[in-house]
Every structure is written in structure tokens, then in C-alpha cells.
PDB file of C-alpha atoms in Angstrom:
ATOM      1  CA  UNK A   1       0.000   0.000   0.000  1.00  0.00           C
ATOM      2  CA  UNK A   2       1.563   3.399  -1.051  1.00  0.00           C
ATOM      3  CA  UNK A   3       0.610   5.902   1.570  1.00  0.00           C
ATOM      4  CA  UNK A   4       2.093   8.528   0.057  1.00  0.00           C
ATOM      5  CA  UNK A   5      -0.777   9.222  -2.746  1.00  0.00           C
ATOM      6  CA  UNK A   6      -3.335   9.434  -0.087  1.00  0.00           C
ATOM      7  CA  UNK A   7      -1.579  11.418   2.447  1.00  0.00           C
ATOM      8  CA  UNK A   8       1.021   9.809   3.775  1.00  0.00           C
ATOM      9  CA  UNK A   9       1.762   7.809   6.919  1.00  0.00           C
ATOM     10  CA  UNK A  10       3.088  10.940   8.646  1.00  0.00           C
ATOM     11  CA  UNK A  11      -0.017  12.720   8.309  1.00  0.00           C
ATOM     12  CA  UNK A  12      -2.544   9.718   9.072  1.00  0.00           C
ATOM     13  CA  UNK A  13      -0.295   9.543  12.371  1.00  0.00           C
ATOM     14  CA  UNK A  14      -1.328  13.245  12.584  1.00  0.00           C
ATOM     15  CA  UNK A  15      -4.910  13.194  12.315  1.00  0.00           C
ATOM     16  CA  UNK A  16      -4.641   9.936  14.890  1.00  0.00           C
ATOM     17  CA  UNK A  17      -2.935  12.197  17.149  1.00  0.00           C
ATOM     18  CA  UNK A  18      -5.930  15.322  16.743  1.00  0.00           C
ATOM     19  CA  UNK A  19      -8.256  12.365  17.340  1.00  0.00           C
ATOM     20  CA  UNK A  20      -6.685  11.685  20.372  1.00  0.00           C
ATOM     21  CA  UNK A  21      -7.260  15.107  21.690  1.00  0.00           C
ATOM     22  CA  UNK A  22     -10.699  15.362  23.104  1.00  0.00           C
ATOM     23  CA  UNK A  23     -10.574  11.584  24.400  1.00  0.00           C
ATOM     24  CA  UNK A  24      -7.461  12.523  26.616  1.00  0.00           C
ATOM     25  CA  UNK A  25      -9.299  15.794  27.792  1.00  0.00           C
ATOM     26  CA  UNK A  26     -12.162  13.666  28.629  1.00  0.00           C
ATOM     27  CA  UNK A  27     -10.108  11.269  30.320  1.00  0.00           C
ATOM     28  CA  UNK A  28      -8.704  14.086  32.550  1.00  0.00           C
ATOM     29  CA  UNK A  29     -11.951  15.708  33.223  1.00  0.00           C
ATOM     30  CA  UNK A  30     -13.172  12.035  34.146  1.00  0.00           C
ATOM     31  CA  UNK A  31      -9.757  11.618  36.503  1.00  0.00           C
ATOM     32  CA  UNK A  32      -9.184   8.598  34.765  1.00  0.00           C
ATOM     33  CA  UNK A  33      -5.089   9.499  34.865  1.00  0.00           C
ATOM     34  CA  UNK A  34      -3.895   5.923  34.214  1.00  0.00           C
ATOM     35  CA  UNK A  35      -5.375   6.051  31.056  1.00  0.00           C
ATOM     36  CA  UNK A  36      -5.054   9.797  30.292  1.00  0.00           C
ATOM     37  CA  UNK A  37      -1.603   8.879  31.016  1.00  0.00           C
ATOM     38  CA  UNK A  38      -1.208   6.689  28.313  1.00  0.00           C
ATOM     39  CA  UNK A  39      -3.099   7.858  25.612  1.00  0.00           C
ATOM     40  CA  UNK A  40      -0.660  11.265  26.010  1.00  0.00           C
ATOM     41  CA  UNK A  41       1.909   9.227  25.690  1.00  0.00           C
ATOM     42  CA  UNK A  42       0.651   7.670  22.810  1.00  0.00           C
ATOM     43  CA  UNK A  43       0.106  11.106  21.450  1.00  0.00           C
ATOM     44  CA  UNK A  44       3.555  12.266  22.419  1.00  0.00           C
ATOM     45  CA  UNK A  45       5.417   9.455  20.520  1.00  0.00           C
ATOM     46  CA  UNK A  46       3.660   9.733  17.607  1.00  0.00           C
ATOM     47  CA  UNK A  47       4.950  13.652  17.582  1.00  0.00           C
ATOM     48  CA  UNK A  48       7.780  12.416  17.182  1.00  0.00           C
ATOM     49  CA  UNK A  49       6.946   9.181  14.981  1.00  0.00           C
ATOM     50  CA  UNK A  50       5.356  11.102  12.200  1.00  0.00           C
ATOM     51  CA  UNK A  51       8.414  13.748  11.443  1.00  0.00           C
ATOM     52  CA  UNK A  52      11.073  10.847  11.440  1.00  0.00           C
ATOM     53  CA  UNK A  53       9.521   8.697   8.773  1.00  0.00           C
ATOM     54  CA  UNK A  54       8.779  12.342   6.992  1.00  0.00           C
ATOM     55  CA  UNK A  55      12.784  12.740   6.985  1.00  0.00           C
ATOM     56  CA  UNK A  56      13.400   9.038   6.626  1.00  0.00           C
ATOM     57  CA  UNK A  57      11.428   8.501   3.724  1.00  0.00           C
ATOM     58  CA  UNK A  58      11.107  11.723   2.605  1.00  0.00           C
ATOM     59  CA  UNK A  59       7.150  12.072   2.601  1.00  0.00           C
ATOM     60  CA  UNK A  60       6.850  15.432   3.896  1.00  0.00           C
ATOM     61  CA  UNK A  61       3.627  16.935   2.184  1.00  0.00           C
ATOM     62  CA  UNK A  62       2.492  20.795   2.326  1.00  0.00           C
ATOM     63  CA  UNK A  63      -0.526  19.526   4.313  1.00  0.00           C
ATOM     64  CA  UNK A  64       1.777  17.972   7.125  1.00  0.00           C
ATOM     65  CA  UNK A  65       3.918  20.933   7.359  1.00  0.00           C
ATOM     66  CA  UNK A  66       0.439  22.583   8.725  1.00  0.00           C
ATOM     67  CA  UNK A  67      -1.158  19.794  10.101  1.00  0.00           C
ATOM     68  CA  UNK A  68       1.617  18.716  12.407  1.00  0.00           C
ATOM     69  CA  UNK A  69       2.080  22.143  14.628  1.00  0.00           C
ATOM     70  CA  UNK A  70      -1.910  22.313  14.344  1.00  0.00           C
ATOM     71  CA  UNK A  71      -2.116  18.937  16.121  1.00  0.00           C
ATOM     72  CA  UNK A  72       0.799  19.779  18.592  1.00  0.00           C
ATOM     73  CA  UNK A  73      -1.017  23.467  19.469  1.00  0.00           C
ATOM     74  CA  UNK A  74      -4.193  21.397  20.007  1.00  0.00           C
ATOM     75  CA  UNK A  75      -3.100  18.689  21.895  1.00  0.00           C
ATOM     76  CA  UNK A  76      -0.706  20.692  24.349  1.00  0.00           C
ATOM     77  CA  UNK A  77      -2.810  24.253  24.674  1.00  0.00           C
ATOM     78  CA  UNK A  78      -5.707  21.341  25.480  1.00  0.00           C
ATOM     79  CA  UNK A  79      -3.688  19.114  27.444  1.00  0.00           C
ATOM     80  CA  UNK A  80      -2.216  22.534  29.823  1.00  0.00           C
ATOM     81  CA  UNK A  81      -5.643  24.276  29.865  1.00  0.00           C
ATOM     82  CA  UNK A  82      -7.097  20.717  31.304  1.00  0.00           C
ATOM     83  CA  UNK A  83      -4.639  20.739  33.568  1.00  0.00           C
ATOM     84  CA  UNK A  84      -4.568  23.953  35.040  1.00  0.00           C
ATOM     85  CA  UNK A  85      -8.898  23.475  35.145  1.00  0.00           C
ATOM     86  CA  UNK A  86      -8.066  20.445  37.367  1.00  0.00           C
ATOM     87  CA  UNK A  87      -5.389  21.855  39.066  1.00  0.00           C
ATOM     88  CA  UNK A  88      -3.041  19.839  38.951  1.00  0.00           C
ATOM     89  CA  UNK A  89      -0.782  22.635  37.523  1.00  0.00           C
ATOM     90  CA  UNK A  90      -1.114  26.420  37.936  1.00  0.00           C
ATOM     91  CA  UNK A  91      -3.163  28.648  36.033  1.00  0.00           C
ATOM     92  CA  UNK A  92       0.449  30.416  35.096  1.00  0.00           C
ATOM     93  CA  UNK A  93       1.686  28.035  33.168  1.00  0.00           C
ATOM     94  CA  UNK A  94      -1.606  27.033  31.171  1.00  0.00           C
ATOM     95  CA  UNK A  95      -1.431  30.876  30.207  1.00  0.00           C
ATOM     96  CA  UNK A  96       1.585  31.267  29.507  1.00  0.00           C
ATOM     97  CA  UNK A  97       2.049  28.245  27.096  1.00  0.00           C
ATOM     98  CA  UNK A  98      -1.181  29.504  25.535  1.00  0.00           C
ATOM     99  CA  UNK A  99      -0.659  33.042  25.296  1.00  0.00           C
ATOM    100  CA  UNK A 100       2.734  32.391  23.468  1.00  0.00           C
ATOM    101  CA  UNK A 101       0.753  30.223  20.392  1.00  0.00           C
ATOM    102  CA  UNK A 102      -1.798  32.756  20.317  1.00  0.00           C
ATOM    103  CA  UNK A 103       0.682  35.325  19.787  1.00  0.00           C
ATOM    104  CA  UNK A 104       2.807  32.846  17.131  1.00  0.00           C
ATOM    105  CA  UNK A 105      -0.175  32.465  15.333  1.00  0.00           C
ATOM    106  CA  UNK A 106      -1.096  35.880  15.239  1.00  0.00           C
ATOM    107  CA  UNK A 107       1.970  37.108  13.822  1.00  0.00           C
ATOM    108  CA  UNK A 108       1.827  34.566  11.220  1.00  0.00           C
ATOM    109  CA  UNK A 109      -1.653  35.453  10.319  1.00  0.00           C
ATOM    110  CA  UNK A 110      -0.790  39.077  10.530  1.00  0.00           C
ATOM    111  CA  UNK A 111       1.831  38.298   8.074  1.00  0.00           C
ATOM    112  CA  UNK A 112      -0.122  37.156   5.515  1.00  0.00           C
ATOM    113  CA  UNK A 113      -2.851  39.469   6.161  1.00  0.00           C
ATOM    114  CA  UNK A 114      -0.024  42.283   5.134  1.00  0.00           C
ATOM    115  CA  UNK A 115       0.951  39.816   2.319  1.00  0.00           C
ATOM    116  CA  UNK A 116       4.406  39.016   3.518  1.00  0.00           C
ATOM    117  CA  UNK A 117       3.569  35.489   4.659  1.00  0.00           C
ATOM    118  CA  UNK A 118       6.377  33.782   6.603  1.00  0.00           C
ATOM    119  CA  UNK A 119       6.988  30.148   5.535  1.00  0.00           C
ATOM    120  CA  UNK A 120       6.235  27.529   8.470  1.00  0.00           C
ATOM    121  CA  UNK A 121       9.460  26.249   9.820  1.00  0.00           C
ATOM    122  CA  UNK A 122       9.517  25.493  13.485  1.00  0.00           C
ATOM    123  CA  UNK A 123      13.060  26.745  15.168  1.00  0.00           C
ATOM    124  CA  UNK A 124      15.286  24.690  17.192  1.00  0.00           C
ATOM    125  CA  UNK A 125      14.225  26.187  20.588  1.00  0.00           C
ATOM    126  CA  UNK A 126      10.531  25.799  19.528  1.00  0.00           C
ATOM    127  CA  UNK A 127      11.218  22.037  19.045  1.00  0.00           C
ATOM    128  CA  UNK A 128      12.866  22.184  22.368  1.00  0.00           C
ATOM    129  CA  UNK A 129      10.166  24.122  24.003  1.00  0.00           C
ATOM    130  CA  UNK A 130       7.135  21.666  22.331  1.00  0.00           C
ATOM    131  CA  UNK A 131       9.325  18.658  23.833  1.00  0.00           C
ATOM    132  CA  UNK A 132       9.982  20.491  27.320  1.00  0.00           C
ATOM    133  CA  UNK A 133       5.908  20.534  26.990  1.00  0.00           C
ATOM    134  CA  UNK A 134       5.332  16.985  26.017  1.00  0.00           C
ATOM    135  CA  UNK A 135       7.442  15.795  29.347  1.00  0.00           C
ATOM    136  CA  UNK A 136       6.393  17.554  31.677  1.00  0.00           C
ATOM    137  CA  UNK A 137       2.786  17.218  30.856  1.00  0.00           C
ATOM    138  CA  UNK A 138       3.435  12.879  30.477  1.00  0.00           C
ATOM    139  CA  UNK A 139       5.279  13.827  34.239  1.00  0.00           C
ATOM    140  CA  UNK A 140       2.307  15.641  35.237  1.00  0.00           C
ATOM    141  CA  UNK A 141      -0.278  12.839  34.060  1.00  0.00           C
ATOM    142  CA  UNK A 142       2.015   9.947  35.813  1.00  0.00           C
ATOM    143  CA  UNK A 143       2.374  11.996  39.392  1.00  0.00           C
ATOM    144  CA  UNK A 144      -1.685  12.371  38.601  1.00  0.00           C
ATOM    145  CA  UNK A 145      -1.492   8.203  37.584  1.00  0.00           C
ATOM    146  CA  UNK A 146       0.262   7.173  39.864  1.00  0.00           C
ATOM    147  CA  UNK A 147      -0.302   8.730  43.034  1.00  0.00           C
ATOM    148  CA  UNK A 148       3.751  10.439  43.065  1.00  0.00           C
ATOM    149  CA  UNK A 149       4.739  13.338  45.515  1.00  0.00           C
ATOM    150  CA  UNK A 150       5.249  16.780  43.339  1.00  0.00           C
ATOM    151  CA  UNK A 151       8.871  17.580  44.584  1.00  0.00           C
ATOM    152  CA  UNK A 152      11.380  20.184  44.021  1.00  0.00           C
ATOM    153  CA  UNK A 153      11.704  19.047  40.049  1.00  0.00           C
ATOM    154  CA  UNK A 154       8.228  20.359  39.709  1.00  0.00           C
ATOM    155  CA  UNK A 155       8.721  23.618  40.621  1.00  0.00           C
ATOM    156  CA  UNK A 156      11.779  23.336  38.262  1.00  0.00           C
ATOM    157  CA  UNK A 157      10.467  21.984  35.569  1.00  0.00           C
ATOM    158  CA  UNK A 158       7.640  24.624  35.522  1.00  0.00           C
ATOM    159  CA  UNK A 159      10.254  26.935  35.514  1.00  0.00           C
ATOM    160  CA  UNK A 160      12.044  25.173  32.598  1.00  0.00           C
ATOM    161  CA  UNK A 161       8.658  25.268  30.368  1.00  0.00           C
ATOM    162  CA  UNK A 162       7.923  29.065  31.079  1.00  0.00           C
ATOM    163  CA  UNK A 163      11.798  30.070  30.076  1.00  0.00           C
ATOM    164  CA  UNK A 164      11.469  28.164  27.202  1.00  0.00           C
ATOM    165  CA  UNK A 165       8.098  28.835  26.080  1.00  0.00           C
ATOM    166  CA  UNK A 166       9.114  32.726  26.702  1.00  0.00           C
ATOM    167  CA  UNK A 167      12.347  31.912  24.806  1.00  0.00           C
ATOM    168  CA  UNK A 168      10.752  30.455  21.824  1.00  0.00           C
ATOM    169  CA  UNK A 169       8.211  33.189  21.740  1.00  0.00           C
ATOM    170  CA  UNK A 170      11.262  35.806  21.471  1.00  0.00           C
ATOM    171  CA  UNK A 171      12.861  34.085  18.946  1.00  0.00           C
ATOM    172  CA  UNK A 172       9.759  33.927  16.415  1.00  0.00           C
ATOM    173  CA  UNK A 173       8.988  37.507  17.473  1.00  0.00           C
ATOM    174  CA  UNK A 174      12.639  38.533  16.072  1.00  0.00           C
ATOM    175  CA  UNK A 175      12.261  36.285  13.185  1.00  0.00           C
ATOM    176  CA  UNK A 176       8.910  38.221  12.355  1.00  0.00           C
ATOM    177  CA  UNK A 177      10.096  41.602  13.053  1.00  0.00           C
ATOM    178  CA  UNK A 178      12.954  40.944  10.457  1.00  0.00           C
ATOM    179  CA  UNK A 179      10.964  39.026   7.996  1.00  0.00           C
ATOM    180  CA  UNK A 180       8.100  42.306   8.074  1.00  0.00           C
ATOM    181  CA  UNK A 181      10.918  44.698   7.761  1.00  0.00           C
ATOM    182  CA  UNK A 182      12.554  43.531   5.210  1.00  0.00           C
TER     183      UNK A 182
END
């Protein structure tokens, strides 16, 4: 079967991980955290899955070069939101992890609003950043899960995600000021 006329296996991998979104926010609302747990996980991996067979077998697609961030904006601005609803994180973080992809995507949409769109390329700290968010949410779920004491790395790593959610938003903000003043 040749995926690649149809949409590839990347992006089939994406729309399973969009799918995944509102069962793992109903799993949270539900406090079922075992399986919440898992199904992030789940969701997590295949992040990761569906860019390296992109690379590997080179079937990156315009429609995946969307698709992916969409999925990863849904599933982590639903997965912190949850989260801080619950509290089992603060409201802080939820916001700030939020505010900084509403801002992204206003800048892009801005962009090509003014008809200087800006080509989607995620940077290196924003990969960092999305991954930062990924682990410490799958940390969050499996304190949640498993009935683990929040210690001194959770105060750190909420410090970790802010810095480099802040960090990735002033790196896109330069690369937009440049590309709109160019």
C-alpha cells in the first residue's frame, strides 16, 4: 500500500494524534489518569513518529507541514488548559504556554494578512520548548497516575517550560520583526 498518494503515513499519524485530543481531555476531566496517562503518551510518541519517517522517507507533504504544529497546538494548549482546570498545575503556566501560540499564530496570520507570509518552519528552541511541553505534561499525568509526591523538580520543571516557552516566543517575534521589515 503506497501511503504517500493518499496522504502519507506521517499525516494519518497526525490526524490519529488530533483524534486523540478530546478523548485525553475527557479522560482528565473524568480523573481517569492511568489512562489519560497513556493515551498522552501515545500522542507524544507519535509527535515524534510522524516527522522521522517524513525525513526518513522523505514524505513530507504541504498539508503535514500545517497539520503537524496544528495537532501539537491542540493537543498541548488542550492538554495545559485541562490541567490547570483540574489543578493539577497552575493557572500560570496554562497561560503562559497559551498566550505564546496565540501570539505565534497571530503574527503569522498578521503576516499574511499584510501579504508578507512567513513560511512555516519550526526553530530549534521551539522544538525544544514543544518537547519540554510533552514531558512535563506525560510527568504531570504519571504523578496524577500514579499517586507520586510533586517535589522540588516540579517547581523546576515549571520553571524550565515558562523560560522556554518565553524563549521560543522571542525568537519567532525577532524572526517576524525581520521578515516584516525587510
Amino acid at each position: 500500500m503506497d501511503f504517500h498518494n493518499f496522504g502519507s503515513l506521517p499525516n494519518l499519524i497526525t490526524f490519529g494524534r488530533l483524534i486523540l485530543v478530546p478523548v485525553i481531555i475527557s479522560l482528565i476531566t473524568a480523573q481517569r489518569w492511568k489512562e489519560a496517562c497513556v493515551a498522552f503518551i501515545v500522542a507524544g510518541i507519535s509527535d515524534g513518529l510522524d516527522g522521522w519517517i517524513a525525513k526518513t522517507f522523505n514524505w513530507r507533504t504541504e498539508l503535514g507541514a500545517y497539520l503537524d504544529p496544528i495537532a501539537d497546538k491542540a493537543l498541548l494548549v488542550s492538554i495545559f488548559v485541562t490541567l490547570a482546570i483540574v489543578g493539577a498545575i497552575p493557572a500560570t503556566i496554562a497561560i503562559i504556554v497559551v498566550a505564546r501560540d496565540v501570539m505565534i499564530v497571530g503574527a503569522f496570520l498578521i503576516a499574511r494578512i499584510l501579504d508578507k507570509p512567513l513560511k512555516v518552519r519550526p526553530l530549534w528552541i521551539s522544538k525544544l520548548n514543544t518537547l519540554a511541553q510533552i514531558l512535563f505534561a506525560a510527568l504531570v499525568l504519571s504523578v496524577e497516575a500514579f499517586g507520586v509526591s510533586k517535589g522540588a523538580w516540579f517547581d523546576a520543571s515549571l520553571y524550565i517550560v515558562a523560560a522556554l516557552a518565553l524563549a521560543s516566543l522571542g525568537a519567532y517575534f525577532n524572526r517576524w520583526i525581520r521578515h516584516m521589515s525587510a
